[in-house]
């Protein structure tokens, strides 16, 4: 079974490239990914409700083009009493994955589940929890983003997997990366080996193998085995900086983007414990409502670019013209009008039900930073003229009120304003959670001079942050410079990897960033943590 293959062995075999398939070890690794038999990638659960949960596995029978599985779920690890279950068929048409939603469960209950094949073979046992109903005193969520396997080990997953105080996990996207070898990271910066296929993912088979390769990781398998997950995609599940009609990482010579996007979405929905619903809400009793959004490929407009404006004879005037015109276009959207209206109505419904918190999850950050002028010093040690030029352009743009990153909500100010206004009109206690940047951030959200909520953005599982462009520079000085220059930024960390938790009570929500000591080797040791809070009805961040 693939789950028994050591990740380092898998990576080493993968590092030889497809030519290694002629070698016995390479053939073993590739066959384990594509021709394994039995339960190949463990189990997972996702998208829980108060009485239901979705269960996932992958099973390939020995001699059949159709596999039939049953699932059992019990409140007891020995399955002495089965309380629910189901059955499903699978085949190569869905890469042998199985998803079964079981119902008639009890709220706020830990369950054990297992799959049983037609020949009696059983999967390992998984654990999951249903969402609570009614009054809820406390609830803790673990939040992840940006796991690039060649950059290091998934220690954040392993650390969270061993915790018994996590009620739910949320993945905010970039669950895997589509790049081929040497793109991100460069080969000299990669940990030994890399995931399969040994090329960029374009086609359905590529995306399936990339999923299989990532899901071979023992710490990611363990996380899925022990905790239910609500997951949403960002861009790297498809291609870098994706939008509805294309991607900065896709060009005509790579084929039709529509076909590439469809292949990526199909593989994602096969391999992840997710439904086919593009956006959804999850009630955590009277405590909170979490909104899973889709802000990447279904309705997102193409992000603006200002690089050409910096090349004009008078870039300052060109940027001002852009700032006061095209950048403000209300037609530019992250979610599309259907989802915007849905989310606005859900916020109102949540507050009308007197739920204490309204949480919105997005792949990209809502707030924007100001690039400090001294940032040129940070990148001086990188030896990169490109880094220096980027910082200089970003400092000029942000001095005019433009964002550093246009591939986030910063590129869609009218859409951001509509969303924050809807939160204000709903009188929401908004907590916006986001990923994508690889660094930890905490912002007060303000619209039209009035409080609108707070934003907690998680750092990455492995992908490097700002420190990659500023080698040898004091990370604390960089963080302090950002906070001093950016009006609504209350805290940031620009150099550490890990994950974030959100611990909620009716009176207060506390965000904690956990920093793993290393990703260069497998270790669950922590280098430190940082905690910030927001009190109900205050809509601003406070120290803990």
Coordinates of C-alpha atoms in Angstrom, one line a residue:
X1 CA 0.0 0.0 0.0
X2 CA 1.1 3.6 -0.7
X3 CA 0.5 4.6 2.9
X4 CA 3.4 2.3 3.9
X5 CA 5.9 4.0 1.7
X6 CA 8.3 6.4 3.5
X7 CA 7.9 9.9 2.2
X8 CA 11.6 10.4 1.9
X9 CA 11.9 7.2 -0.2
X10 CA 9.0 8.5 -2.4
X11 CA 10.7 11.8 -2.9
X12 CA 14.1 10.3 -3.7
X13 CA 12.5 8.0 -6.3
X14 CA 10.6 10.9 -7.7
X15 CA 13.8 13.0 -7.9
X16 CA 15.2 10.7 -10.6
X17 CA 12.4 11.8 -13.0
X18 CA 10.4 9.6 -15.3
X19 CA 13.5 8.0 -16.5
X20 CA 13.7 6.2 -13.2
X21 CA 10.7 4.1 -14.2
X22 CA 13.2 1.8 -15.9
X23 CA 14.7 1.2 -12.5
X24 CA 13.1 -1.2 -10.1
X25 CA 12.8 1.4 -7.3
X26 CA 11.4 4.1 -9.6
X27 CA 8.9 1.6 -11.1
X28 CA 7.8 0.7 -7.6
X29 CA 7.1 4.3 -6.6
X30 CA 5.3 5.1 -9.8
X31 CA 3.3 1.9 -9.7
X32 CA 2.4 2.6 -6.1
X33 CA 0.9 5.9 -7.2
X34 CA -0.9 4.6 -10.3
X35 CA -1.3 0.8 -10.0
X36 CA -1.6 0.1 -6.3
X37 CA -4.2 -2.3 -5.0
X38 CA -6.4 -2.1 -2.0
X39 CA -6.8 1.0 0.2
X40 CA -4.0 3.2 -1.3
X41 CA -4.2 6.5 0.5
X42 CA -5.9 6.2 3.8
X43 CA -9.2 7.8 4.7
X44 CA -10.5 11.3 5.3
X45 CA -13.7 13.1 6.4
X46 CA -14.9 16.6 5.5
X47 CA -17.7 19.1 5.4
X48 CA -19.4 18.0 8.6
X49 CA -22.9 19.1 9.6
X50 CA -24.6 18.7 12.9
X51 CA -26.1 15.3 11.8
X52 CA -23.9 14.4 8.8
X53 CA -20.4 14.1 7.5
X54 CA -18.7 13.2 4.2
X55 CA -16.3 10.3 4.2
X56 CA -13.5 9.6 1.7
X57 CA -11.2 6.8 0.7
X58 CA -9.5 5.3 -2.4
X59 CA -9.7 1.6 -3.1
X60 CA -8.5 -0.4 -6.2
X61 CA -9.7 -4.1 -6.3
X62 CA -7.4 -6.8 -7.7
X63 CA -9.5 -8.1 -10.6
X64 CA -12.4 -5.8 -11.4
X65 CA -13.1 -2.6 -13.3
X66 CA -15.6 -1.6 -10.6
X67 CA -15.0 -1.5 -6.9
X68 CA -17.8 -1.6 -4.3
X69 CA -17.3 -0.3 -0.8
X70 CA -19.4 0.0 2.3
X71 CA -18.7 2.4 5.2
X72 CA -19.5 1.9 8.8
X73 CA -19.6 4.6 11.5
X74 CA -19.8 4.2 15.2
X75 CA -19.3 6.1 18.4
X76 CA -17.0 3.3 19.6
X77 CA -13.5 2.5 18.2
X78 CA -14.3 -1.2 18.3
X79 CA -17.5 -0.6 16.3
X80 CA -19.6 -2.6 18.8
X81 CA -22.6 -0.6 17.6
X82 CA -23.0 0.8 14.1
X83 CA -25.1 3.9 13.9
X84 CA -25.0 4.7 10.2
X85 CA -23.3 3.9 7.0
X86 CA -23.6 3.6 3.3
X87 CA -22.3 2.0 0.1
X88 CA -20.8 3.3 -3.2
X89 CA -19.2 2.0 -6.4
X90 CA -16.0 3.4 -7.9
X91 CA -13.7 2.8 -10.8
X92 CA -11.0 4.3 -13.0
X93 CA -13.6 6.9 -14.2
X94 CA -13.1 8.6 -10.8
X95 CA -9.6 7.4 -10.1
X96 CA -10.9 4.8 -7.7
X97 CA -11.9 7.4 -5.1
X98 CA -15.0 7.1 -3.0
X99 CA -17.1 9.7 -1.2
X100 CA -20.1 8.8 0.9
X101 CA -22.1 11.2 3.0
X102 CA -23.6 9.6 6.1
X103 CA -26.5 11.1 7.9
X104 CA -28.7 10.5 11.1
X105 CA -25.8 11.3 13.4
X106 CA -25.8 13.2 16.7
X107 CA -24.4 16.8 17.0
X108 CA -21.1 17.5 18.7
X109 CA -20.1 13.8 18.7
X110 CA -16.8 12.1 17.9
X111 CA -17.3 9.2 15.5
X112 CA -15.1 6.4 14.2
X113 CA -15.5 5.1 10.7
X114 CA -14.0 2.5 8.4
X115 CA -14.5 1.3 4.8
X116 CA -15.1 -2.4 3.9
X117 CA -14.4 -3.8 0.5
X118 CA -16.3 -6.5 -1.2
X119 CA -13.7 -9.1 -0.3
X120 CA -13.9 -8.1 3.4
X121 CA -10.7 -6.0 3.4
X122 CA -11.0 -3.1 5.9
X123 CA -9.5 0.3 5.8
X124 CA -7.7 1.9 8.7
X125 CA -10.1 3.5 11.2
X126 CA -10.7 7.3 11.0
X127 CA -12.0 9.8 13.5
X128 CA -14.4 12.7 12.8
X129 CA -16.7 15.0 14.6
X130 CA -20.1 16.4 13.8
X131 CA -20.7 20.1 14.3
X132 CA -22.4 21.2 17.5
X133 CA -26.0 22.4 17.7
X134 CA -27.6 24.8 20.2
X135 CA -25.5 26.6 22.8
X136 CA -21.8 26.2 22.3
X137 CA -19.3 27.5 24.9
X138 CA -16.0 26.9 23.0
X139 CA -14.8 25.7 19.6
X140 CA -11.3 25.4 18.1
X141 CA -10.4 25.4 14.4
X142 CA -7.0 24.6 12.9
X143 CA -6.3 26.6 9.7
X144 CA -3.7 25.7 7.0
X145 CA -2.5 27.1 3.7
X146 CA 0.2 26.8 1.1
X147 CA 1.9 23.4 1.3
X148 CA 4.7 23.1 -1.3
X149 CA 6.2 19.7 -0.9
X150 CA 9.7 20.4 -2.4
X151 CA 10.1 23.2 0.1
X152 CA 10.0 20.9 3.2
X153 CA 8.2 18.5 5.4
X154 CA 4.6 18.9 6.4
X155 CA 5.4 19.3 10.1
X156 CA 2.4 21.6 10.6
X157 CA 0.0 18.8 9.6
X158 CA 1.8 16.3 11.8
X159 CA 1.7 18.7 14.8
X160 CA -2.0 19.3 14.4
X161 CA -2.8 15.7 13.8
X162 CA -1.6 14.7 17.3
X163 CA -3.8 17.3 19.1
X164 CA -7.0 16.2 20.8
X165 CA -8.3 19.8 21.3
X166 CA -9.1 20.5 17.6
X167 CA -12.7 20.4 16.6
X168 CA -12.3 21.1 12.9
X169 CA -9.6 21.8 10.3
X170 CA -9.9 24.3 7.5
X171 CA -7.6 24.4 4.4
X172 CA -7.6 27.7 2.6
X173 CA -6.0 26.6 -0.6
X174 CA -2.7 25.7 -2.3
X175 CA -3.1 22.3 -0.9
X176 CA -0.6 21.2 -3.5
X177 CA 1.4 23.0 -6.2
X178 CA 1.2 22.3 -9.9
X179 CA 4.7 23.4 -10.9
X180 CA 7.3 21.2 -12.6
X181 CA 10.7 20.6 -11.0
X182 CA 13.0 23.6 -10.7
X183 CA 10.3 26.3 -11.0
X184 CA 9.3 26.9 -7.4
X185 CA 11.6 26.2 -5.7
X186 CA 14.8 26.1 -7.8
X187 CA 16.4 22.7 -7.7
X188 CA 19.2 24.0 -5.5
X189 CA 16.7 25.0 -2.8
X190 CA 14.5 21.9 -2.8
X191 CA 14.6 19.2 -0.2
X192 CA 15.8 15.9 -1.6
X193 CA 13.4 14.6 -4.2
X194 CA 10.2 16.0 -5.4
X195 CA 6.6 14.9 -6.0
X196 CA 5.4 13.1 -9.1
X197 CA 4.8 13.6 -11.9
X198 CA 8.2 15.0 -12.7
X199 CA 6.7 17.8 -14.8
X200 CA 4.1 20.5 -14.5
X201 CA 0.5 19.4 -14.2
X202 CA -1.6 20.1 -17.3
X203 CA -3.9 17.1 -17.9
X204 CA -6.2 15.1 -15.7
X205 CA -3.7 12.3 -15.2
X206 CA -1.1 14.8 -14.1
X207 CA -3.3 16.3 -11.5
X208 CA -4.4 12.9 -10.2
X209 CA -0.8 11.8 -9.8
X210 CA 0.1 15.0 -8.1
X211 CA -2.7 14.5 -5.6
X212 CA -1.7 10.9 -5.1
X213 CA 1.9 12.0 -4.5
X214 CA 1.0 14.6 -1.9
X215 CA -1.5 12.3 -0.2
X216 CA 1.2 9.7 0.2
X217 CA 2.7 12.0 2.9
X218 CA 2.3 10.3 6.3
X219 CA 1.6 13.5 8.2
X220 CA -1.1 14.7 5.8
X221 CA -2.7 11.2 5.9
X222 CA -2.6 11.4 9.7
X223 CA -4.2 14.8 9.8
X224 CA -7.1 13.5 7.5
X225 CA -7.4 10.4 9.6
X226 CA -7.9 12.3 12.9
X227 CA -9.8 15.5 12.0
X228 CA -12.6 16.5 9.7
X229 CA -11.7 19.1 7.1
X230 CA -13.5 21.9 5.2
X231 CA -11.3 22.7 2.2
X232 CA -11.4 25.3 -0.5
X233 CA -9.0 25.8 -3.5
X234 CA -6.9 28.7 -4.4
X235 CA -4.7 29.1 -7.5
X236 CA -2.1 26.3 -7.3
X237 CA -4.7 23.6 -7.4
X238 CA -5.1 24.7 -11.0
X239 CA -2.3 27.1 -12.1
X240 CA -0.5 30.2 -10.7
X241 CA -2.7 33.3 -10.4
X242 CA -5.7 31.7 -11.9
X243 CA -8.8 33.6 -12.8
X244 CA -12.0 32.7 -14.6
X245 CA -10.5 32.7 -18.0
X246 CA -6.8 32.1 -17.6
X247 CA -3.7 32.2 -15.5
X248 CA -0.4 34.0 -15.4
X249 CA 1.1 30.5 -15.3
X250 CA -0.7 29.3 -18.4
X251 CA 0.1 30.2 -22.0
X252 CA -1.3 29.1 -25.4
X253 CA 1.4 26.5 -25.9
X254 CA 0.2 24.7 -22.8
X255 CA -3.2 24.0 -24.4
X256 CA -6.7 25.2 -23.7
X257 CA -7.0 26.7 -20.2
X258 CA -10.7 25.8 -20.0
X259 CA -9.7 22.1 -20.4
X260 CA -6.9 22.4 -17.9
X261 CA -9.2 24.0 -15.3
X262 CA -11.8 21.3 -15.8
X263 CA -9.2 18.6 -15.3
X264 CA -7.8 20.2 -12.2
X265 CA -11.3 20.7 -10.7
X266 CA -12.2 17.1 -11.5
X267 CA -9.1 15.7 -9.8
X268 CA -9.6 18.0 -6.8
X269 CA -13.2 16.8 -6.3
X270 CA -12.2 13.2 -6.7
X271 CA -9.3 13.3 -4.3
X272 CA -10.5 15.7 -1.6
X273 CA -13.2 15.1 1.1
X274 CA -15.3 17.8 -0.4
X275 CA -18.8 18.1 -2.0
X276 CA -19.4 19.6 -5.4
X277 CA -21.0 22.7 -4.0
X278 CA -18.8 25.6 -4.9
X279 CA -19.6 27.6 -1.7
X280 CA -21.4 26.7 1.5
X281 CA -21.9 27.7 5.1
X282 CA -21.4 25.6 8.3
X283 CA -23.3 26.4 11.5
X284 CA -21.3 25.9 14.8
X285 CA -24.4 26.0 17.0
X286 CA -25.2 29.4 18.3
X287 CA -21.5 30.3 18.4
X288 CA -20.6 30.9 14.8
X289 CA -21.3 30.4 11.1
X290 CA -18.4 29.7 8.8
X291 CA -18.7 30.6 5.2
X292 CA -16.6 28.7 2.6
X293 CA -16.2 30.9 -0.4
X294 CA -14.9 30.4 -4.0
X295 CA -12.8 33.4 -5.1
X296 CA -10.5 32.0 -7.7
X297 CA -11.8 30.4 -10.9
X298 CA -15.6 30.5 -11.2
X299 CA -16.2 34.2 -11.5
X300 CA -13.0 36.1 -10.6
X301 CA -12.1 38.8 -13.2
X302 CA -8.6 39.0 -14.5
X303 CA -6.4 40.9 -12.0
X304 CA -5.0 44.2 -13.1
X305 CA -1.3 44.7 -13.8
X306 CA 0.6 47.9 -13.4
X307 CA 4.0 46.8 -14.5
X308 CA 3.6 48.5 -17.9
X309 CA 2.7 51.8 -16.1
X310 CA 6.0 51.9 -14.4
X311 CA 7.7 51.9 -17.8
X312 CA 5.9 55.0 -19.0
X313 CA 7.7 58.4 -19.1
X314 CA 5.7 59.6 -16.2
X315 CA 4.9 56.6 -14.1
X316 CA 3.5 58.6 -11.2
X317 CA 0.8 60.2 -13.4
X318 CA 0.1 56.9 -15.1
X319 CA -0.5 55.2 -11.7
X320 CA -2.7 58.0 -10.5
X321 CA -4.8 57.7 -13.7
X322 CA -5.1 53.9 -13.1
X323 CA -5.9 54.4 -9.4
X324 CA -8.7 56.8 -10.1
X325 CA -10.2 54.9 -13.1
X326 CA -9.7 51.2 -14.1
X327 CA -8.8 50.0 -10.6
X328 CA -12.1 51.1 -9.2
X329 CA -14.2 49.4 -11.9
X330 CA -17.2 47.9 -10.0
X331 CA -17.5 45.2 -12.7
X332 CA -14.3 43.6 -11.5
X333 CA -15.2 40.8 -9.1
X334 CA -13.7 38.1 -6.9
X335 CA -16.9 36.1 -6.4
X336 CA -19.5 37.1 -9.0
X337 CA -22.9 38.7 -8.2
X338 CA -24.5 35.4 -7.3
X339 CA -22.1 34.5 -4.6
X340 CA -21.8 38.1 -3.4
X341 CA -25.6 38.2 -2.8
X342 CA -25.5 34.8 -1.2
X343 CA -22.8 35.8 1.3
X344 CA -24.5 39.1 2.1
X345 CA -27.7 37.2 2.9
X346 CA -26.0 34.6 4.9
X347 CA -24.3 37.2 7.1
X348 CA -27.7 38.8 7.8
X349 CA -29.3 35.4 8.5
X350 CA -26.4 34.5 10.9
X351 CA -26.8 37.7 12.9
X352 CA -30.6 37.4 12.9
X353 CA -30.1 34.0 14.5
X354 CA -28.0 35.7 17.1
X355 CA -24.9 33.7 16.3
X356 CA -21.9 35.3 18.0
X357 CA -19.4 35.2 15.2
X358 CA -19.5 35.4 11.4
X359 CA -16.4 33.8 9.9
X360 CA -15.5 34.0 6.2
X361 CA -12.8 32.0 4.6
X362 CA -11.0 33.1 1.5
X363 CA -7.9 31.9 -0.5
X364 CA -6.4 35.3 -0.6
X365 CA -6.0 38.2 1.9
X366 CA -8.6 40.9 2.1
X367 CA -6.4 43.7 3.4
X368 CA -3.5 45.5 1.8
X369 CA -0.1 46.6 3.1
X370 CA 2.0 49.7 2.4
X371 CA 5.5 48.8 1.2
X372 CA 7.9 50.8 3.4
X373 CA 10.6 52.8 1.5
X374 CA 13.3 51.1 3.5
X375 CA 12.2 47.7 1.9
X376 CA 14.9 48.2 -0.7
X377 CA 17.5 47.5 2.0
X378 CA 15.8 44.2 2.8
X379 CA 16.3 42.7 -0.7
X380 CA 19.8 44.1 -1.2
X381 CA 21.3 40.8 0.1
X382 CA 19.4 38.7 -2.4
X383 CA 21.5 39.9 -5.3
X384 CA 18.4 40.2 -7.4
X385 CA 17.8 43.2 -9.5
X386 CA 14.2 41.9 -10.0
X387 CA 13.6 41.9 -6.3
X388 CA 14.8 45.5 -6.0
X389 CA 12.7 46.6 -8.9
X390 CA 9.6 45.0 -7.5
X391 CA 10.1 46.7 -4.1
X392 CA 10.7 50.1 -5.8
X393 CA 7.5 49.7 -7.9
X394 CA 5.5 48.5 -4.9
X395 CA 6.6 51.4 -2.7
X396 CA 5.6 53.9 -5.4
X397 CA 2.2 52.2 -5.9
X398 CA 1.4 52.0 -2.2
X399 CA 2.4 55.6 -1.7
X400 CA -0.6 56.4 -3.9
X401 CA -3.0 54.1 -2.1
X402 CA -2.6 51.1 -4.5
X403 CA -1.9 47.6 -3.1
X404 CA 1.3 45.6 -3.3
X405 CA -0.5 42.5 -4.6
X406 CA -3.2 42.8 -7.3
X407 CA -3.9 39.0 -7.3
X408 CA -5.6 39.4 -3.9
X409 CA -8.7 41.4 -2.9
X410 CA -6.4 44.4 -3.4
X411 CA -6.9 44.1 -7.1
X412 CA -10.7 44.4 -6.7
X413 CA -11.4 47.4 -4.4
X414 CA -15.1 47.8 -5.4
X415 CA -15.8 44.1 -4.7
X416 CA -14.0 44.4 -1.4
X417 CA -16.0 47.5 -0.5
X418 CA -19.3 45.7 -1.3
X419 CA -18.4 42.8 0.9
X420 CA -17.3 44.9 3.9
X421 CA -20.4 47.1 3.5
X422 CA -22.6 44.0 3.6
X423 CA -20.9 42.9 6.8
X424 CA -21.5 46.3 8.4
X425 CA -25.2 46.3 7.2
X426 CA -25.6 42.8 8.8
X427 CA -24.0 44.1 12.0
X428 CA -21.7 41.1 11.8
X429 CA -18.9 40.2 14.2
X430 CA -16.8 39.4 11.1
X431 CA -13.7 37.3 11.3
X432 CA -12.1 37.0 7.9
X433 CA -9.5 34.2 7.6
X434 CA -7.2 33.9 4.6
X435 CA -4.0 32.3 3.3
X436 CA -1.9 32.6 0.2
X437 CA 0.9 35.0 1.3
X438 CA 2.9 32.4 3.2
X439 CA 3.2 34.9 6.2
X440 CA 1.1 35.6 9.2
X441 CA -0.9 38.8 9.4
X442 CA -3.6 40.4 11.6
X443 CA -5.6 43.4 10.5
X444 CA -8.4 45.6 11.6
X445 CA -11.0 45.8 8.8
X446 CA -12.3 49.3 8.1
X447 CA -14.8 50.5 5.4
X448 CA -15.7 54.1 4.9
X449 CA -14.0 55.0 8.1
X450 CA -16.0 52.6 10.2
X451 CA -15.1 49.3 11.8
X452 CA -16.1 46.2 9.8
X453 CA -14.4 43.3 11.6
X454 CA -10.9 41.7 11.8
X455 CA -8.8 39.6 9.5
X456 CA -6.4 36.8 10.7
X457 CA -4.3 35.4 7.9
X458 CA -2.3 32.2 8.3
X459 CA 1.3 31.6 7.4
X460 CA 2.2 28.6 5.2
X461 CA 2.8 24.9 5.9
X462 CA 6.1 25.0 3.9
X463 CA 6.1 27.7 1.2
X464 CA 8.6 30.5 2.0
X465 CA 7.5 34.0 2.7
X466 CA 9.2 37.4 2.5
X467 CA 12.3 36.1 4.1
X468 CA 13.2 34.3 0.8
X469 CA 13.7 37.7 -0.9
X470 CA 15.5 39.2 2.1
X471 CA 18.2 36.7 3.1
X472 CA 20.2 37.7 6.2
X473 CA 18.0 40.6 7.0
X474 CA 16.4 40.9 10.5
X475 CA 12.8 39.5 10.1
X476 CA 11.6 41.4 13.1
X477 CA 12.7 44.7 11.6
X478 CA 10.8 43.8 8.4
X479 CA 7.6 43.0 10.4
X480 CA 7.9 46.2 12.4
X481 CA 8.3 48.3 9.3
X482 CA 5.2 46.8 7.7
X483 CA 3.2 47.5 10.9
X484 CA 4.4 51.0 11.2
X485 CA 3.7 51.8 7.5
X486 CA 0.3 50.0 7.1
X487 CA -2.6 51.8 8.9
X488 CA -4.7 48.7 9.6
X489 CA -2.0 46.1 10.1
X490 CA -1.7 45.2 13.8
X491 CA 0.9 42.4 13.6
X492 CA 2.8 40.3 11.2
X493 CA 5.4 37.6 11.0
X494 CA 7.4 37.3 7.7
X495 CA 9.7 34.4 8.2
X496 CA 8.2 31.3 9.9
X497 CA 6.1 28.3 8.8
X498 CA 3.3 26.5 10.6
X499 CA -0.5 26.9 11.0
X500 CA -3.0 28.9 12.8
X501 CA -5.9 28.2 15.2
X502 CA -9.0 30.1 16.0
X503 CA -10.4 29.5 19.5
X504 CA -13.9 30.9 20.0
X505 CA -16.1 31.5 22.9
X506 CA -19.3 33.7 22.9
X507 CA -17.3 36.6 24.4
X508 CA -14.0 36.4 22.6
X509 CA -12.1 34.8 19.7
X510 CA -8.4 34.2 19.9
X511 CA -6.1 33.5 16.9
X512 CA -2.9 31.7 17.6
X513 CA -0.1 31.4 15.1
X514 CA 2.0 28.3 15.8
X515 CA 5.6 28.3 14.4
X516 CA 7.3 25.0 13.6
X517 CA 11.0 24.9 14.4
X518 CA 11.9 23.6 11.0
X519 CA 10.6 22.2 7.7
X520 CA 14.0 21.0 6.6
X521 CA 13.5 17.7 8.4
X522 CA 10.6 15.9 10.1
X523 CA 10.0 17.4 13.5
X524 CA 7.0 18.6 15.4
X525 CA 8.9 20.9 17.8
X526 CA 7.6 24.4 18.0
X527 CA 9.8 27.5 17.8
X528 CA 7.1 29.7 19.4
X529 CA 3.6 31.0 19.1
X530 CA 1.8 34.4 18.9
X531 CA -1.8 35.1 20.0
X532 CA -4.2 38.0 19.3
X533 CA -7.9 38.4 20.1
X534 CA -11.1 40.2 19.2
X535 CA -14.0 40.7 21.6
X536 CA -17.6 40.4 20.6
X537 CA -18.9 43.7 19.2
X538 CA -15.5 45.4 19.4
X539 CA -14.4 44.6 15.8
X540 CA -10.8 45.4 16.5
X541 CA -7.8 43.4 17.5
X542 CA -6.4 43.3 21.0
X543 CA -3.4 41.7 22.7
X544 CA -3.8 38.5 24.7

